[in-house]
């Protein structure tokens, strides 16, 4: 059974909350799977409404806010990333054993190929782009999306790629339980979105959901909160702006020249890279660690950095 058809044997009633780009991609995907789909939005004129009405006229759109009676008629509620899962109507739905998920959870349940998952308060788009270039240089067939560019569900098709590379926000991770990424990273954590989260600890715990599973975890050794996200996991590779230990990635110096390094091995003079700045060196090291977990040839990764 292919990724596009595996859910058709078990049709359900899905209610998508929040139209927008992600909501529209969810509606398309679920209809292709043969499910019944309705949508709900709190805005009188949500984005993409014309596309929805023209392309998917069978999808009922309710614009009168979160109607609990309609919520309780669904089998599964799918939240767009901007919708807060703590809303009382959603808590009530959960109390009636209605599953509340997001598009990334739908994606994780539908695919068969490995996912590389990237999050962080800063730098995630940069690292996603760097890793994409490395994978292409290595000759891999990849698809890239999530919080950057294409919604995750729009990446699904036959044949599947060698890897999916996803940039993920904390909002997208709130409703994830079965991503099981092949390799994952929390690049860094700084106070952000604290209107959505009770405190920095809750924000950290949300980011840490990217690591749930059996994959390789990439750890920023210079960021205590990111290290906390990886606590309890065994299969870890680190990166640091200091001299690396073990098989970690970091920076080493010799003869006045600063090198990217893996353990004791000097890989490339920092001056040979096209990017500059300490923050970008950290991003490069994270991308190298992810690519190493993907078993990309080091030569191809370094060539991508030089180009």
Coordinates of C-alpha atoms in Angstrom, one line a residue:
X1 CA 0.0 0.0 0.0
X2 CA 1.4 3.4 -1.0
X3 CA 1.8 6.4 1.3
X4 CA -1.1 8.1 -0.6
X5 CA -3.5 5.3 -0.2
X6 CA -2.7 3.6 3.1
X7 CA -5.4 5.4 5.1
X8 CA -8.3 4.9 2.7
X9 CA -9.5 1.7 4.4
X10 CA -10.4 3.5 7.6
X11 CA -12.3 6.7 6.8
X12 CA -13.1 9.2 9.6
X13 CA -14.7 12.6 10.1
X14 CA -12.0 15.3 10.4
X15 CA -12.5 18.8 11.5
X16 CA -9.7 21.2 10.6
X17 CA -9.4 24.4 12.7
X18 CA -7.8 27.3 10.9
X19 CA -7.9 27.7 7.1
X20 CA -4.6 29.3 5.9
X21 CA -1.9 27.6 4.0
X22 CA -1.5 24.6 6.4
X23 CA -5.3 24.1 6.8
X24 CA -5.8 24.0 3.1
X25 CA -3.0 21.4 2.6
X26 CA -4.6 19.3 5.4
X27 CA -8.0 19.5 3.6
X28 CA -6.5 18.4 0.3
X29 CA -4.6 15.5 1.9
X30 CA -7.5 14.2 3.9
X31 CA -9.9 14.3 1.0
X32 CA -7.4 12.4 -1.1
X33 CA -7.4 9.7 1.6
X34 CA -11.2 9.5 1.3
X35 CA -12.1 11.1 4.7
X36 CA -15.0 13.4 5.4
X37 CA -13.6 16.9 6.0
X38 CA -15.1 20.1 7.5
X39 CA -13.3 23.3 8.5
X40 CA -13.7 25.9 11.2
X41 CA -12.2 29.4 11.6
X42 CA -12.7 32.4 13.9
X43 CA -12.2 34.9 11.1
X44 CA -15.0 36.1 8.8
X45 CA -12.7 36.3 5.8
X46 CA -9.8 33.8 6.4
X47 CA -7.0 33.5 3.9
X48 CA -7.3 31.1 1.0
X49 CA -11.1 31.0 1.3
X50 CA -11.5 31.5 -2.5
X51 CA -9.2 28.6 -3.2
X52 CA -11.1 26.4 -0.8
X53 CA -14.5 27.3 -2.2
X54 CA -13.3 26.8 -5.8
X55 CA -11.1 23.8 -5.5
X56 CA -12.8 21.9 -2.6
X57 CA -16.4 23.0 -2.6
X58 CA -17.4 19.8 -0.7
X59 CA -15.7 21.1 2.4
X60 CA -18.0 22.9 4.8
X61 CA -16.4 26.0 6.3
X62 CA -17.9 27.3 9.6
X63 CA -16.7 30.9 10.4
X64 CA -18.6 31.4 13.7
X65 CA -15.8 30.5 16.0
X66 CA -15.2 27.3 17.9
X67 CA -18.6 25.6 18.1
X68 CA -18.4 22.8 20.7
X69 CA -21.3 20.9 19.2
X70 CA -19.6 20.7 15.8
X71 CA -16.3 19.8 17.5
X72 CA -17.9 16.9 19.3
X73 CA -19.3 15.5 16.0
X74 CA -15.8 14.9 14.6
X75 CA -13.6 11.9 15.0
X76 CA -10.3 13.8 14.8
X77 CA -9.6 17.6 15.2
X78 CA -6.7 18.9 13.2
X79 CA -5.2 22.2 14.4
X80 CA -3.4 24.7 12.3
X81 CA -0.1 25.9 14.0
X82 CA -1.6 29.3 15.0
X83 CA -4.4 27.7 17.0
X84 CA -3.7 27.3 20.7
X85 CA -4.4 23.7 21.9
X86 CA -5.1 25.0 25.4
X87 CA -8.4 26.6 24.3
X88 CA -11.3 25.4 26.6
X89 CA -13.3 24.1 23.6
X90 CA -10.4 21.9 22.7
X91 CA -9.9 20.7 26.2
X92 CA -13.6 19.8 26.2
X93 CA -13.2 17.8 23.0
X94 CA -10.3 15.9 24.5
X95 CA -12.4 15.1 27.5
X96 CA -14.8 13.3 25.1
X97 CA -11.9 11.3 23.8
X98 CA -11.6 13.2 20.5
X99 CA -8.1 13.2 19.2
X100 CA -6.5 16.6 18.6
X101 CA -3.5 16.6 16.3
X102 CA -1.7 18.8 13.7
X103 CA -0.5 18.5 10.1
X104 CA 3.0 17.2 11.2
X105 CA 1.4 14.3 13.1
X106 CA -0.8 13.5 10.0
X107 CA 2.4 13.6 7.9
X108 CA 4.3 11.3 10.3
X109 CA 1.6 8.7 10.1
X110 CA 1.5 8.7 6.3
X111 CA 5.1 8.4 5.2
X112 CA 7.6 5.5 5.1
X113 CA 10.9 7.3 4.4
X114 CA 13.1 8.9 7.1
X115 CA 12.6 12.5 8.4
X116 CA 15.3 14.9 9.4
X117 CA 13.7 17.3 11.9
X118 CA 15.1 20.8 12.7
X119 CA 13.9 23.3 15.3
X120 CA 15.3 26.1 17.4
X121 CA 14.5 29.7 18.5
X122 CA 17.0 30.9 15.9
X123 CA 18.8 29.5 12.8
X124 CA 16.5 26.7 11.8
X125 CA 15.8 28.1 8.3
X126 CA 19.6 28.5 7.8
X127 CA 20.4 25.0 8.9
X128 CA 17.6 23.5 6.9
X129 CA 18.9 25.3 3.8
X130 CA 22.6 24.3 4.5
X131 CA 21.6 20.6 5.0
X132 CA 19.5 20.6 1.9
X133 CA 22.5 21.8 -0.2
X134 CA 24.7 19.2 1.4
X135 CA 22.2 16.4 0.6
X136 CA 21.8 17.6 -3.0
X137 CA 25.6 17.7 -3.4
X138 CA 25.7 14.1 -2.1
X139 CA 23.2 13.0 -4.8
X140 CA 20.3 12.4 -2.4
X141 CA 16.6 12.8 -3.5
X142 CA 15.1 15.0 -0.8
X143 CA 11.9 17.0 -0.2
X144 CA 12.0 20.0 2.1
X145 CA 9.2 21.8 3.9
X146 CA 7.3 22.3 7.1
X147 CA 7.7 25.7 8.7
X148 CA 9.7 26.8 5.7
X149 CA 8.2 26.9 2.2
X150 CA 5.9 23.9 1.4
X151 CA 3.5 22.5 4.0
X152 CA 4.6 19.0 5.1
X153 CA 1.6 17.2 3.7
X154 CA 2.2 18.7 0.2
X155 CA 5.5 16.9 0.1
X156 CA 3.9 13.5 0.1
X157 CA 3.8 11.6 -3.2
X158 CA 5.0 8.5 -4.9
X159 CA 7.8 7.7 -5.2
X160 CA 9.0 9.0 -1.8
X161 CA 12.4 10.7 -1.5
X162 CA 15.5 9.3 0.3
X163 CA 14.8 11.8 3.1
X164 CA 12.3 14.4 4.1
X165 CA 13.9 17.5 5.7
X166 CA 11.5 19.4 7.9
X167 CA 11.9 22.8 9.7
X168 CA 9.5 22.7 12.6
X169 CA 8.2 25.4 14.9
X170 CA 7.2 24.9 18.5
X171 CA 3.6 25.4 17.5
X172 CA 3.9 22.5 15.1
X173 CA 5.5 20.3 17.7
X174 CA 2.7 20.8 20.2
X175 CA 0.6 18.2 18.6
X176 CA 3.3 15.7 17.5
X177 CA 3.6 12.2 19.1
X178 CA 4.9 9.8 16.4
X179 CA 7.4 11.8 14.3
X180 CA 10.3 9.4 15.2
X181 CA 12.8 11.5 13.3
X182 CA 15.8 9.7 11.8
X183 CA 17.8 12.6 13.1
X184 CA 16.7 15.7 15.0
X185 CA 18.1 18.9 16.5
X186 CA 17.0 21.7 18.9
X187 CA 19.5 24.3 17.7
X188 CA 19.0 26.7 20.7
X189 CA 16.4 28.0 23.0
X190 CA 15.8 31.6 24.0
X191 CA 12.7 33.2 25.5
X192 CA 10.1 33.2 22.7
X193 CA 6.4 32.9 22.2
X194 CA 5.9 33.2 26.0
X195 CA 2.4 34.5 25.3
X196 CA 1.7 31.0 24.2
X197 CA 3.6 29.1 26.9
X198 CA 3.4 29.5 30.7
X199 CA 7.2 29.8 31.0
X200 CA 10.5 29.0 29.3
X201 CA 10.4 25.5 30.8
X202 CA 7.1 24.6 29.0
X203 CA 8.5 26.1 25.8
X204 CA 11.6 23.9 26.2
X205 CA 9.5 20.8 26.8
X206 CA 7.5 21.5 23.6
X207 CA 10.7 21.8 21.6
X208 CA 12.0 18.6 23.1
X209 CA 9.1 16.6 21.5
X210 CA 11.1 16.7 18.3
X211 CA 13.4 14.0 19.9
X212 CA 10.7 11.5 20.7
X213 CA 11.7 8.2 19.0
X214 CA 14.8 6.2 18.3
X215 CA 16.7 8.5 16.0
X216 CA 20.1 10.3 16.3
X217 CA 19.8 13.4 18.5
X218 CA 22.0 16.4 17.6
X219 CA 22.9 18.5 20.7
X220 CA 24.2 22.1 21.0
X221 CA 26.7 21.6 23.7
X222 CA 26.9 25.4 24.1
X223 CA 23.2 25.8 25.0
X224 CA 22.1 24.4 28.3
X225 CA 18.4 24.4 27.5
X226 CA 19.0 22.5 24.3
X227 CA 21.1 20.0 26.2
X228 CA 18.2 19.6 28.6
X229 CA 15.9 18.7 25.7
X230 CA 18.2 15.7 25.0
X231 CA 18.4 14.5 28.5
X232 CA 17.6 10.8 28.9
X233 CA 18.4 9.9 25.2
X234 CA 21.5 7.8 24.4
X235 CA 22.2 8.2 20.7
X236 CA 23.6 11.7 20.7
X237 CA 26.1 13.7 18.7
X238 CA 27.1 17.2 19.8
X239 CA 28.4 20.4 18.2
X240 CA 30.2 23.3 19.9
X241 CA 32.1 26.5 19.1
X242 CA 34.9 25.0 21.2
X243 CA 37.3 22.2 20.6
X244 CA 35.2 19.0 20.2
X245 CA 35.5 15.9 22.2
X246 CA 34.7 12.3 21.1
X247 CA 33.0 12.3 17.8
X248 CA 31.4 15.7 18.2
X249 CA 31.7 18.6 15.8
X250 CA 33.4 21.8 16.7
X251 CA 36.3 24.3 16.1
X252 CA 40.0 23.6 16.3
X253 CA 43.0 25.7 15.6
X254 CA 46.5 25.0 14.2
X255 CA 49.2 27.4 13.0
X256 CA 46.9 30.4 13.5
X257 CA 44.2 28.8 11.2
X258 CA 40.7 28.0 12.5
X259 CA 39.2 24.8 11.3
X260 CA 35.9 23.0 11.3
X261 CA 36.6 19.7 13.1
X262 CA 35.1 16.4 14.0
X263 CA 36.8 15.1 17.1
X264 CA 40.5 15.1 16.3
X265 CA 40.0 15.5 12.6
X266 CA 40.3 18.9 11.0
X267 CA 37.8 19.2 8.2
X268 CA 38.0 22.6 6.5
X269 CA 39.4 26.0 7.2
X270 CA 36.6 28.3 8.4
X271 CA 37.9 30.9 5.9
X272 CA 37.0 28.5 3.0
X273 CA 33.3 28.8 3.7
X274 CA 31.0 31.3 2.0
X275 CA 29.2 32.1 5.3
X276 CA 30.6 34.3 8.0
X277 CA 29.9 35.0 11.7
X278 CA 30.0 32.9 14.8
X279 CA 26.3 32.1 14.7
X280 CA 26.7 30.8 11.1
X281 CA 29.7 28.6 12.2
X282 CA 27.4 27.1 14.8
X283 CA 24.7 26.5 12.1
X284 CA 27.3 24.9 9.9
X285 CA 28.4 22.5 12.6
X286 CA 24.8 21.6 13.3
X287 CA 24.2 20.9 9.6
X288 CA 27.4 18.7 9.5
X289 CA 26.3 16.7 12.5
X290 CA 22.9 16.1 10.9
X291 CA 24.5 15.2 7.5
X292 CA 26.8 12.8 9.3
X293 CA 23.8 11.1 10.9
X294 CA 22.4 10.8 7.4
X295 CA 25.7 9.2 6.3
X296 CA 26.3 11.8 3.7
X297 CA 29.9 11.7 2.4
X298 CA 32.0 14.3 4.2
X299 CA 33.6 15.4 0.9
X300 CA 30.2 16.3 -0.5
X301 CA 29.1 18.2 2.6
X302 CA 32.3 20.3 2.7
X303 CA 32.1 21.0 -1.0
X304 CA 28.6 22.4 -0.5
X305 CA 29.9 24.7 2.3
X306 CA 32.6 26.0 -0.1
X307 CA 30.1 26.7 -2.9

